[in-house]
Amino acid sequence: MFKVSVFIFFSFFALSTFADTLSTSTDKINIDLDLGEEINEVCAGCHGEYGQGGKNGEYPRLAGLPEGYLAAQLKLFKDEKRKNMPMRPYANERELPDEDIPSVAAYLSQIKLTNQMPEFDETMTAYEKLLIAKKVFNIPKLEGDIEWGKELYVDDCQLCHGKNGAGKDESDTPPLTGQYTQYMMKQIRQFANGERWHEYSDALFEEMEAEEIQAIMAYLSITDD
Ligand code: HEC
Ligand code: HEC
């Protein structure tokens, strides 16, 4: 009897603290998708209206990236731990206060781009079709040894970046398919020379040959997510 009541007491205690944690975290993180959409009007000047990026990867794709990853990168830009001149005027406390970050990250994360033109429904207006067509997004295929690239990817990258480069939302690891090749190559150069942080970058990138990078990128460029 004693044991049971102690158990009940502790479960009640555990439950109430769990509920406390939940309520404090929801109090702090206030996600407002309308606000996110409004903030994105500024970002769209470079990253595109649907976060599809542009200029062949000078501006990376943001649509559909994990929410936590987007928020973490914005914080890194704000703290100048990730340095980038074009982002600077937008990633500072005045333009993007910390409390707004979860909203813009959530807004961008839920935008779904597709790599195939969907079938149009007869009842759709030309404008509705145009809106859908704008969300069709494809990475140009890159020349390279795709088979070798796949082997390298599976051995060195898949554990974290997921099968077929699809990323892992639960660990906030970004997808590598559906991201611009040129942008990723630039990031890899930055990882290799320590300008941007990446786990195990010495083992993964410092010794990596240009042909290996080309092969991995060629594989990712033909891999559907
Ligand atoms: C003037 C152009 C410009 C504007 C406006 C801009 N960005 Fe960027 N952004 C860039 C560039 C360039 C990069 C790539 C940095 C690099 O090469 O490392 C980038 C990178 C990013 C990344 C990193 C993506 C990744 O895959 O790691 C995020 C997140 C981001 N921007 C979010 C935003 C948000 C949110 C806004 C609006 C508040 C915004 N940007 C406005 C130019 C811009
Ligand atoms: C141990 C886990 C892990 C491994 C292994 C790994 N990555 Fe990553 N990678 C990450 C994480 C986490 C990030 C996000 C880093 C950050 O928070 O800034 C990342 C970021 C990247 C980015 C930047 C994406 C963007 O949108 O800016 C590229 C490109 C990348 N990794 C390529 C690779 C390649 C290629 C390999 C294999 C050779 C690899 N990674 C292996 C965990 C890993």
mmCIF file of C-alpha atoms and ligand atoms in Angstrom:
data_model
loop_
_atom_site.group_PDB
_atom_site.id
_atom_site.type_symbol
_atom_site.label_atom_id
_atom_site.label_comp_id
_atom_site.label_asym_id
_atom_site.label_seq_id
_atom_site.Cartn_x
_atom_site.Cartn_y
_atom_site.Cartn_z
ATOM 1 C CA MET A 1 0.000 0.000 0.000
ATOM 2 C CA PHE A 2 2.755 2.338 0.950
ATOM 3 C CA LYS A 3 4.577 1.672 -2.281
ATOM 4 C CA VAL A 4 1.499 2.365 -4.351
ATOM 5 C CA SER A 5 0.759 5.700 -2.735
ATOM 6 C CA VAL A 6 4.375 6.789 -3.082
ATOM 7 C CA PHE A 7 4.160 5.833 -6.726
ATOM 8 C CA ILE A 8 0.975 7.851 -7.184
ATOM 9 C CA PHE A 9 2.504 10.795 -5.404
ATOM 10 C CA PHE A 10 5.562 10.752 -7.630
ATOM 11 C CA SER A 11 3.588 10.319 -10.820
ATOM 12 C CA PHE A 12 1.439 13.259 -9.891
ATOM 13 C CA PHE A 13 4.545 15.275 -9.144
ATOM 14 C CA ALA A 14 6.159 14.271 -12.426
ATOM 15 C CA LEU A 15 3.003 15.085 -14.368
ATOM 16 C CA SER A 16 2.565 18.503 -12.843
ATOM 17 C CA THR A 17 6.187 19.489 -13.472
ATOM 18 C CA PHE A 18 5.865 18.186 -17.020
ATOM 19 C CA ALA A 19 2.784 20.362 -17.509
ATOM 20 C CA ASP A 20 4.692 23.338 -16.081
ATOM 21 C CA THR A 21 7.517 22.823 -18.542
ATOM 22 C CA LEU A 22 5.033 22.594 -21.386
ATOM 23 C CA SER A 23 3.234 25.769 -20.451
ATOM 24 C CA THR A 24 6.402 27.783 -19.900
ATOM 25 C CA SER A 25 7.816 26.653 -23.238
ATOM 26 C CA THR A 26 4.621 27.564 -25.100
ATOM 27 C CA ASP A 27 4.559 30.923 -23.313
ATOM 28 C CA LYS A 28 8.052 31.652 -24.536
ATOM 29 C CA ILE A 29 7.832 30.345 -28.087
ATOM 30 C CA ASN A 30 5.041 32.184 -29.751
ATOM 31 C CA ILE A 31 4.629 31.094 -33.361
ATOM 32 C CA ASP A 32 2.606 33.375 -35.568
ATOM 33 C CA LEU A 33 2.555 32.269 -39.205
ATOM 34 C CA ASP A 34 0.995 35.561 -40.367
ATOM 35 C CA LEU A 35 3.876 37.428 -38.797
ATOM 36 C CA GLY A 36 6.274 34.921 -40.421
ATOM 37 C CA GLU A 37 4.701 35.612 -43.818
ATOM 38 C CA GLU A 38 5.029 39.352 -43.265
ATOM 39 C CA ILE A 39 8.713 39.075 -42.295
ATOM 40 C CA ASN A 40 9.326 36.900 -45.328
ATOM 41 C CA GLU A 41 8.376 39.791 -47.630
ATOM 42 C CA VAL A 42 11.809 41.232 -46.850
ATOM 43 C CA CYS A 43 13.626 37.901 -47.211
ATOM 44 C CA ALA A 44 11.837 37.264 -50.521
ATOM 45 C CA GLY A 45 13.919 40.004 -52.177
ATOM 46 C CA CYS A 46 16.789 37.494 -52.216
ATOM 47 C CA HIS A 47 15.400 34.086 -51.233
ATOM 48 C CA GLY A 48 12.262 34.319 -53.410
ATOM 49 C CA GLU A 49 8.590 34.640 -52.582
ATOM 50 C CA TYR A 50 8.327 30.932 -51.699
ATOM 51 C CA GLY A 51 11.784 30.633 -50.165
ATOM 52 C CA GLN A 52 12.925 28.896 -53.341
ATOM 53 C CA GLY A 53 16.224 30.792 -53.420
ATOM 54 C CA GLY A 54 17.728 32.234 -56.535
ATOM 55 C CA LYS A 55 20.598 33.216 -58.786
ATOM 56 C CA ASN A 56 21.683 29.599 -59.119
ATOM 57 C CA GLY A 57 22.299 29.277 -55.407
ATOM 58 C CA GLU A 58 23.804 32.616 -54.558
ATOM 59 C CA TYR A 59 20.670 32.726 -52.406
ATOM 60 C CA PRO A 60 19.926 29.313 -50.883
ATOM 61 C CA ARG A 61 16.555 27.654 -50.808
ATOM 62 C CA LEU A 62 14.850 28.050 -47.423
ATOM 63 C CA ALA A 63 11.447 26.454 -48.149
ATOM 64 C CA GLY A 64 10.894 23.198 -46.310
ATOM 65 C CA LEU A 65 14.135 23.246 -44.297
ATOM 66 C CA PRO A 66 13.686 22.035 -40.689
ATOM 67 C CA GLU A 67 12.221 24.754 -38.484
ATOM 68 C CA GLY A 68 14.872 24.333 -35.792
ATOM 69 C CA TYR A 69 17.655 24.447 -38.372
ATOM 70 C CA LEU A 70 16.374 27.727 -39.879
ATOM 71 C CA ALA A 71 16.009 29.279 -36.424
ATOM 72 C CA ALA A 72 19.503 28.138 -35.397
ATOM 73 C CA GLN A 73 21.085 29.579 -38.565
ATOM 74 C CA LEU A 74 19.339 32.920 -38.069
ATOM 75 C CA LYS A 75 20.706 33.041 -34.545
ATOM 76 C CA LEU A 76 24.197 32.190 -35.842
ATOM 77 C CA PHE A 77 23.988 35.036 -38.385
ATOM 78 C CA LYS A 78 22.770 37.412 -35.691
ATOM 79 C CA ASP A 79 25.620 36.434 -33.368
ATOM 80 C CA GLU A 80 28.059 36.669 -36.322
ATOM 81 C CA LYS A 81 29.170 33.116 -35.702
ATOM 82 C CA ARG A 82 28.164 32.505 -39.294
ATOM 83 C CA LYS A 83 29.342 35.475 -41.296
ATOM 84 C CA ASN A 84 27.703 36.648 -44.469
ATOM 85 C CA MET A 85 27.581 40.232 -45.741
ATOM 86 C CA PRO A 86 24.238 40.112 -47.612
ATOM 87 C CA MET A 87 22.476 38.634 -44.539
ATOM 88 C CA ARG A 88 23.905 41.189 -42.153
ATOM 89 C CA PRO A 89 21.376 44.026 -42.568
ATOM 90 C CA TYR A 90 18.504 41.539 -42.002
ATOM 91 C CA ALA A 91 19.866 39.365 -39.217
ATOM 92 C CA ASN A 92 20.234 41.800 -36.344
ATOM 93 C CA GLU A 93 18.159 42.534 -33.265
ATOM 94 C CA ARG A 94 16.493 45.631 -34.740
ATOM 95 C CA GLU A 95 15.346 43.974 -37.981
ATOM 96 C CA LEU A 96 14.774 40.479 -36.623
ATOM 97 C CA PRO A 97 14.221 40.371 -32.851
ATOM 98 C CA ASP A 98 14.817 36.963 -31.248
ATOM 99 C CA GLU A 99 11.110 36.530 -30.488
ATOM 100 C CA ASP A 100 10.261 36.796 -34.224
ATOM 101 C CA ILE A 101 12.693 34.060 -35.294
ATOM 102 C CA PRO A 102 10.403 31.068 -34.516
ATOM 103 C CA SER A 103 7.598 32.612 -36.601
ATOM 104 C CA VAL A 104 9.628 33.210 -39.746
ATOM 105 C CA ALA A 105 11.364 29.823 -39.342
ATOM 106 C CA ALA A 106 7.998 28.046 -38.984
ATOM 107 C CA TYR A 107 6.557 29.931 -41.959
ATOM 108 C CA LEU A 108 9.445 29.030 -44.272
ATOM 109 C CA SER A 109 9.621 25.469 -43.024
ATOM 110 C CA GLN A 110 5.995 24.691 -43.912
ATOM 111 C CA ILE A 111 6.295 25.899 -47.545
ATOM 112 C CA LYS A 112 6.174 22.831 -49.761
ATOM 113 C CA LEU A 113 7.923 23.009 -53.107
ATOM 114 C CA THR A 114 7.465 20.132 -55.504
ATOM 115 C CA ASN A 115 9.809 18.773 -58.162
ATOM 116 C CA GLN A 116 7.032 17.785 -60.554
ATOM 117 C CA MET A 117 4.308 19.782 -62.216
ATOM 118 C CA PRO A 118 1.068 18.488 -60.693
ATOM 119 C CA GLU A 119 -1.965 17.723 -62.840
ATOM 120 C CA PHE A 120 -4.248 20.700 -63.078
ATOM 121 C CA ASP A 121 -7.856 20.439 -62.166
ATOM 122 C CA GLU A 122 -10.289 21.692 -64.867
ATOM 123 C CA THR A 123 -11.941 24.127 -62.469
ATOM 124 C CA MET A 124 -8.714 26.016 -61.656
ATOM 125 C CA THR A 125 -8.216 29.552 -62.864
ATOM 126 C CA ALA A 126 -5.090 30.560 -64.794
ATOM 127 C CA TYR A 127 -3.918 32.422 -61.706
ATOM 128 C CA GLU A 128 -4.294 29.356 -59.461
ATOM 129 C CA LYS A 129 -2.306 27.328 -61.992
ATOM 130 C CA LEU A 130 0.392 29.989 -62.068
ATOM 131 C CA LEU A 131 0.699 29.898 -58.270
ATOM 132 C CA ILE A 132 1.127 26.122 -58.321
ATOM 133 C CA ALA A 133 3.633 26.276 -61.182
ATOM 134 C CA LYS A 134 5.724 28.777 -59.220
ATOM 135 C CA LYS A 135 6.285 26.167 -56.520
ATOM 136 C CA VAL A 136 7.749 23.632 -58.939
ATOM 137 C CA PHE A 137 11.434 23.587 -58.284
ATOM 138 C CA ASN A 138 14.269 21.521 -59.691
ATOM 139 C CA ILE A 139 17.990 21.492 -59.207
ATOM 140 C CA PRO A 140 19.835 21.297 -62.527
ATOM 141 C CA LYS A 141 21.591 17.952 -62.937
ATOM 142 C CA LEU A 142 25.319 18.089 -62.374
ATOM 143 C CA GLU A 143 27.933 16.157 -64.375
ATOM 144 C CA GLY A 144 29.884 13.662 -62.321
ATOM 145 C CA ASP A 145 30.307 10.034 -61.254
ATOM 146 C CA ILE A 146 26.885 9.409 -59.704
ATOM 147 C CA GLU A 147 27.567 5.827 -58.568
ATOM 148 C CA TRP A 148 30.745 6.858 -56.759
ATOM 149 C CA GLY A 149 28.968 9.907 -55.340
ATOM 150 C CA LYS A 150 26.253 7.670 -53.921
ATOM 151 C CA GLU A 151 28.857 5.406 -52.253
ATOM 152 C CA LEU A 152 30.607 8.385 -50.709
ATOM 153 C CA TYR A 153 27.299 9.840 -49.597
ATOM 154 C CA VAL A 154 26.108 6.596 -47.994
ATOM 155 C CA ASP A 155 29.447 6.086 -46.198
ATOM 156 C CA ASP A 156 30.089 9.613 -44.973
ATOM 157 C CA CYS A 157 26.917 11.685 -44.975
ATOM 158 C CA GLN A 158 23.787 9.517 -44.834
ATOM 159 C CA LEU A 159 23.895 8.832 -41.091
ATOM 160 C CA CYS A 160 23.102 12.474 -40.405
ATOM 161 C CA HIS A 161 21.614 13.869 -43.633
ATOM 162 C CA GLY A 162 19.274 10.904 -44.075
ATOM 163 C CA LYS A 163 18.480 8.513 -46.870
ATOM 164 C CA ASN A 164 18.699 10.169 -50.302
ATOM 165 C CA GLY A 165 19.796 13.419 -48.682
ATOM 166 C CA ALA A 166 16.303 14.107 -47.401
ATOM 167 C CA GLY A 167 17.525 15.599 -44.099
ATOM 168 C CA LYS A 168 16.177 14.811 -40.636
ATOM 169 C CA ASP A 169 13.652 17.191 -39.141
ATOM 170 C CA GLU A 170 13.879 15.608 -35.672
ATOM 171 C CA SER A 171 17.590 16.423 -35.381
ATOM 172 C CA ASP A 172 17.342 19.698 -37.342
ATOM 173 C CA THR A 173 19.772 18.371 -39.937
ATOM 174 C CA PRO A 174 19.218 20.095 -43.276
ATOM 175 C CA PRO A 175 18.337 18.187 -46.432
ATOM 176 C CA LEU A 176 20.978 18.205 -49.165
ATOM 177 C CA THR A 177 18.654 17.274 -52.028
ATOM 178 C CA GLY A 178 16.670 20.182 -53.355
ATOM 179 C CA GLN A 179 19.395 22.604 -52.324
ATOM 180 C CA TYR A 180 21.489 24.425 -54.935
ATOM 181 C CA THR A 181 24.741 22.706 -55.871
ATOM 182 C CA GLN A 182 26.759 25.926 -56.055
ATOM 183 C CA TYR A 183 25.548 26.994 -52.623
ATOM 184 C CA MET A 184 26.471 23.638 -51.052
ATOM 185 C CA MET A 185 29.894 23.643 -52.691
ATOM 186 C CA LYS A 186 30.526 27.077 -51.211
ATOM 187 C CA GLN A 187 29.458 25.825 -47.757
ATOM 188 C CA ILE A 188 31.801 22.833 -48.050
ATOM 189 C CA ARG A 189 34.712 25.186 -48.845
ATOM 190 C CA GLN A 190 33.768 27.185 -45.752
ATOM 191 C CA PHE A 191 33.571 24.038 -43.589
ATOM 192 C CA ALA A 192 36.986 22.942 -44.870
ATOM 193 C CA ASN A 193 38.649 26.245 -44.044
ATOM 194 C CA GLY A 194 36.844 26.703 -40.726
ATOM 195 C CA GLU A 195 34.751 29.755 -41.740
ATOM 196 C CA ARG A 196 31.572 27.838 -40.927
ATOM 197 C CA TRP A 197 31.124 25.161 -38.288
ATOM 198 C CA HIS A 198 30.236 21.575 -39.223
ATOM 199 C CA GLU A 199 30.624 18.512 -37.029
ATOM 200 C CA TYR A 200 33.794 16.522 -37.841
ATOM 201 C CA SER A 201 34.655 18.961 -40.613
ATOM 202 C CA ASP A 202 38.362 18.109 -40.350
ATOM 203 C CA ALA A 203 37.690 14.426 -41.029
ATOM 204 C CA LEU A 204 34.902 15.025 -43.535
ATOM 205 C CA PHE A 205 35.923 18.024 -45.581
ATOM 206 C CA GLU A 206 39.522 19.087 -45.060
ATOM 207 C CA GLU A 207 40.979 16.208 -47.042
ATOM 208 C CA MET A 208 38.143 15.917 -49.524
ATOM 209 C CA GLU A 209 39.192 16.061 -53.190
ATOM 210 C CA ALA A 210 37.334 18.269 -55.669
ATOM 211 C CA GLU A 211 36.343 15.109 -57.632
ATOM 212 C CA GLU A 212 34.748 13.595 -54.528
ATOM 213 C CA ILE A 213 32.715 16.736 -53.852
ATOM 214 C CA GLN A 214 31.675 16.820 -57.513
ATOM 215 C CA ALA A 215 30.577 13.152 -57.340
ATOM 216 C CA ILE A 216 28.528 13.618 -54.141
ATOM 217 C CA MET A 217 26.900 16.746 -55.584
ATOM 218 C CA ALA A 218 26.148 14.946 -58.880
ATOM 219 C CA TYR A 219 24.436 12.151 -56.927
ATOM 220 C CA LEU A 220 22.415 14.632 -54.847
ATOM 221 C CA SER A 221 21.405 16.589 -57.960
ATOM 222 C CA ILE A 222 19.626 13.557 -59.448
ATOM 223 C CA THR A 223 18.166 12.262 -56.167
ATOM 224 C CA ASP A 224 14.545 13.072 -55.543
ATOM 225 C CA ASP A 225 13.563 13.830 -52.012
HETATM 226 C C1 HEC B 1 20.247 40.768 -49.576
HETATM 227 C C2 HEC B 1 19.952 39.378 -49.782
HETATM 228 C C3 HEC B 1 19.374 38.591 -48.602
HETATM 229 C C4 HEC B 1 18.255 38.883 -47.850
HETATM 230 C C5 HEC B 1 17.310 40.068 -47.991
HETATM 231 C C6 HEC B 1 18.110 37.792 -46.908
HETATM 232 N N1 HEC B 1 19.098 36.866 -47.097
HETATM 233 FE FE1 HEC B 1 19.258 35.065 -46.147
HETATM 234 N N2 HEC B 1 20.962 34.645 -47.188
HETATM 235 C C7 HEC B 1 21.521 35.463 -48.162
HETATM 236 C C8 HEC B 1 22.724 34.830 -48.661
HETATM 237 C C9 HEC B 1 23.665 35.380 -49.721
HETATM 238 C C10 HEC B 1 22.851 33.587 -47.974
HETATM 239 C C11 HEC B 1 23.957 32.533 -48.154
HETATM 240 C C12 HEC B 1 25.037 32.705 -47.140
HETATM 241 C C13 HEC B 1 26.201 31.798 -47.403
HETATM 242 O O1 HEC B 1 26.593 31.661 -48.567
HETATM 243 O O2 HEC B 1 26.688 31.215 -46.441
HETATM 244 C C14 HEC B 1 21.734 33.519 -47.043
HETATM 245 C C15 HEC B 1 21.509 32.459 -46.167
HETATM 246 C C16 HEC B 1 20.404 32.334 -45.358
HETATM 247 C C17 HEC B 1 20.127 31.187 -44.525
HETATM 248 C C18 HEC B 1 20.950 29.921 -44.405
HETATM 249 C C19 HEC B 1 20.338 28.810 -45.244
HETATM 250 C C20 HEC B 1 20.982 27.473 -45.050
HETATM 251 O O3 HEC B 1 20.617 26.544 -45.795
HETATM 252 O O4 HEC B 1 21.815 27.333 -44.163
HETATM 253 C C21 HEC B 1 18.957 31.449 -43.859
HETATM 254 C C22 HEC B 1 18.252 30.558 -42.860
HETATM 255 C C23 HEC B 1 18.503 32.745 -44.300
HETATM 256 N N3 HEC B 1 19.407 33.268 -45.214
HETATM 257 C C24 HEC B 1 17.321 33.346 -43.873
HETATM 258 C C25 HEC B 1 16.916 34.612 -44.239
HETATM 259 C C26 HEC B 1 15.732 35.270 -43.717
HETATM 260 C C27 HEC B 1 14.751 34.632 -42.740
HETATM 261 C C28 HEC B 1 15.683 36.510 -44.270
HETATM 262 C C29 HEC B 1 14.687 37.614 -43.999
HETATM 263 C C30 HEC B 1 14.547 38.004 -42.615
HETATM 264 C C31 HEC B 1 16.828 36.624 -45.173
HETATM 265 N N4 HEC B 1 17.548 35.467 -45.131
HETATM 266 C C32 HEC B 1 17.107 37.737 -45.956
HETATM 267 C C33 HEC B 1 21.014 36.666 -48.603
HETATM 268 C C34 HEC B 1 19.900 37.317 -48.121
HETATM 269 C C1 HEC B 2 27.613 13.952 -37.757
HETATM 270 C C2 HEC B 2 26.506 14.355 -38.596
HETATM 271 C C3 HEC B 2 26.827 14.855 -39.997
HETATM 272 C C4 HEC B 2 27.575 14.236 -40.956
HETATM 273 C C5 HEC B 2 28.289 12.893 -40.894
HETATM 274 C C6 HEC B 2 27.512 15.110 -42.121
HETATM 275 N N1 HEC B 2 26.779 16.221 -41.835
HETATM 276 FE FE1 HEC B 2 26.526 17.833 -43.036
HETATM 277 N N2 HEC B 2 25.521 18.803 -41.579
HETATM 278 C C7 HEC B 2 25.210 18.274 -40.344
HETATM 279 C C8 HEC B 2 24.535 19.278 -39.555
HETATM 280 C C9 HEC B 2 24.009 19.086 -38.132
HETATM 281 C C10 HEC B 2 24.477 20.449 -40.354
HETATM 282 C C11 HEC B 2 23.959 21.811 -39.930
HETATM 283 C C12 HEC B 2 25.156 22.555 -39.363
HETATM 284 C C13 HEC B 2 24.791 23.810 -38.620
HETATM 285 O O1 HEC B 2 24.037 23.696 -37.652
HETATM 286 O O2 HEC B 2 25.227 24.896 -39.034
HETATM 287 C C14 HEC B 2 25.098 20.114 -41.624
HETATM 288 C C15 HEC B 2 25.215 20.999 -42.699
HETATM 289 C C16 HEC B 2 25.679 20.648 -43.954
HETATM 290 C C17 HEC B 2 25.634 21.494 -45.119
HETATM 291 C C18 HEC B 2 25.063 22.897 -45.191
HETATM 292 C C19 HEC B 2 23.612 22.857 -45.618
HETATM 293 C C20 HEC B 2 22.978 24.216 -45.724
HETATM 294 O O3 HEC B 2 21.789 24.264 -46.053
HETATM 295 O O4 HEC B 2 23.642 25.226 -45.501
HETATM 296 C C21 HEC B 2 26.207 20.808 -46.142
HETATM 297 C C22 HEC B 2 26.406 21.272 -47.580
HETATM 298 C C23 HEC B 2 26.604 19.515 -45.610
HETATM 299 N N3 HEC B 2 26.259 19.439 -44.277
HETATM 300 C C24 HEC B 2 27.201 18.521 -46.360
HETATM 301 C C25 HEC B 2 27.600 17.295 -45.845
HETATM 302 C C26 HEC B 2 28.249 16.270 -46.642
HETATM 303 C C27 HEC B 2 28.544 16.373 -48.132
HETATM 304 C C28 HEC B 2 28.537 15.234 -45.786
HETATM 305 C C29 HEC B 2 29.277 13.944 -46.094
HETATM 306 C C30 HEC B 2 30.581 14.100 -46.712
HETATM 307 C C31 HEC B 2 28.035 15.617 -44.458
HETATM 308 N N4 HEC B 2 27.476 16.862 -44.539
HETATM 309 C C32 HEC B 2 28.131 14.828 -43.325
HETATM 310 C C33 HEC B 2 25.506 17.008 -39.900
HETATM 311 C C34 HEC B 2 26.324 16.095 -40.554
#
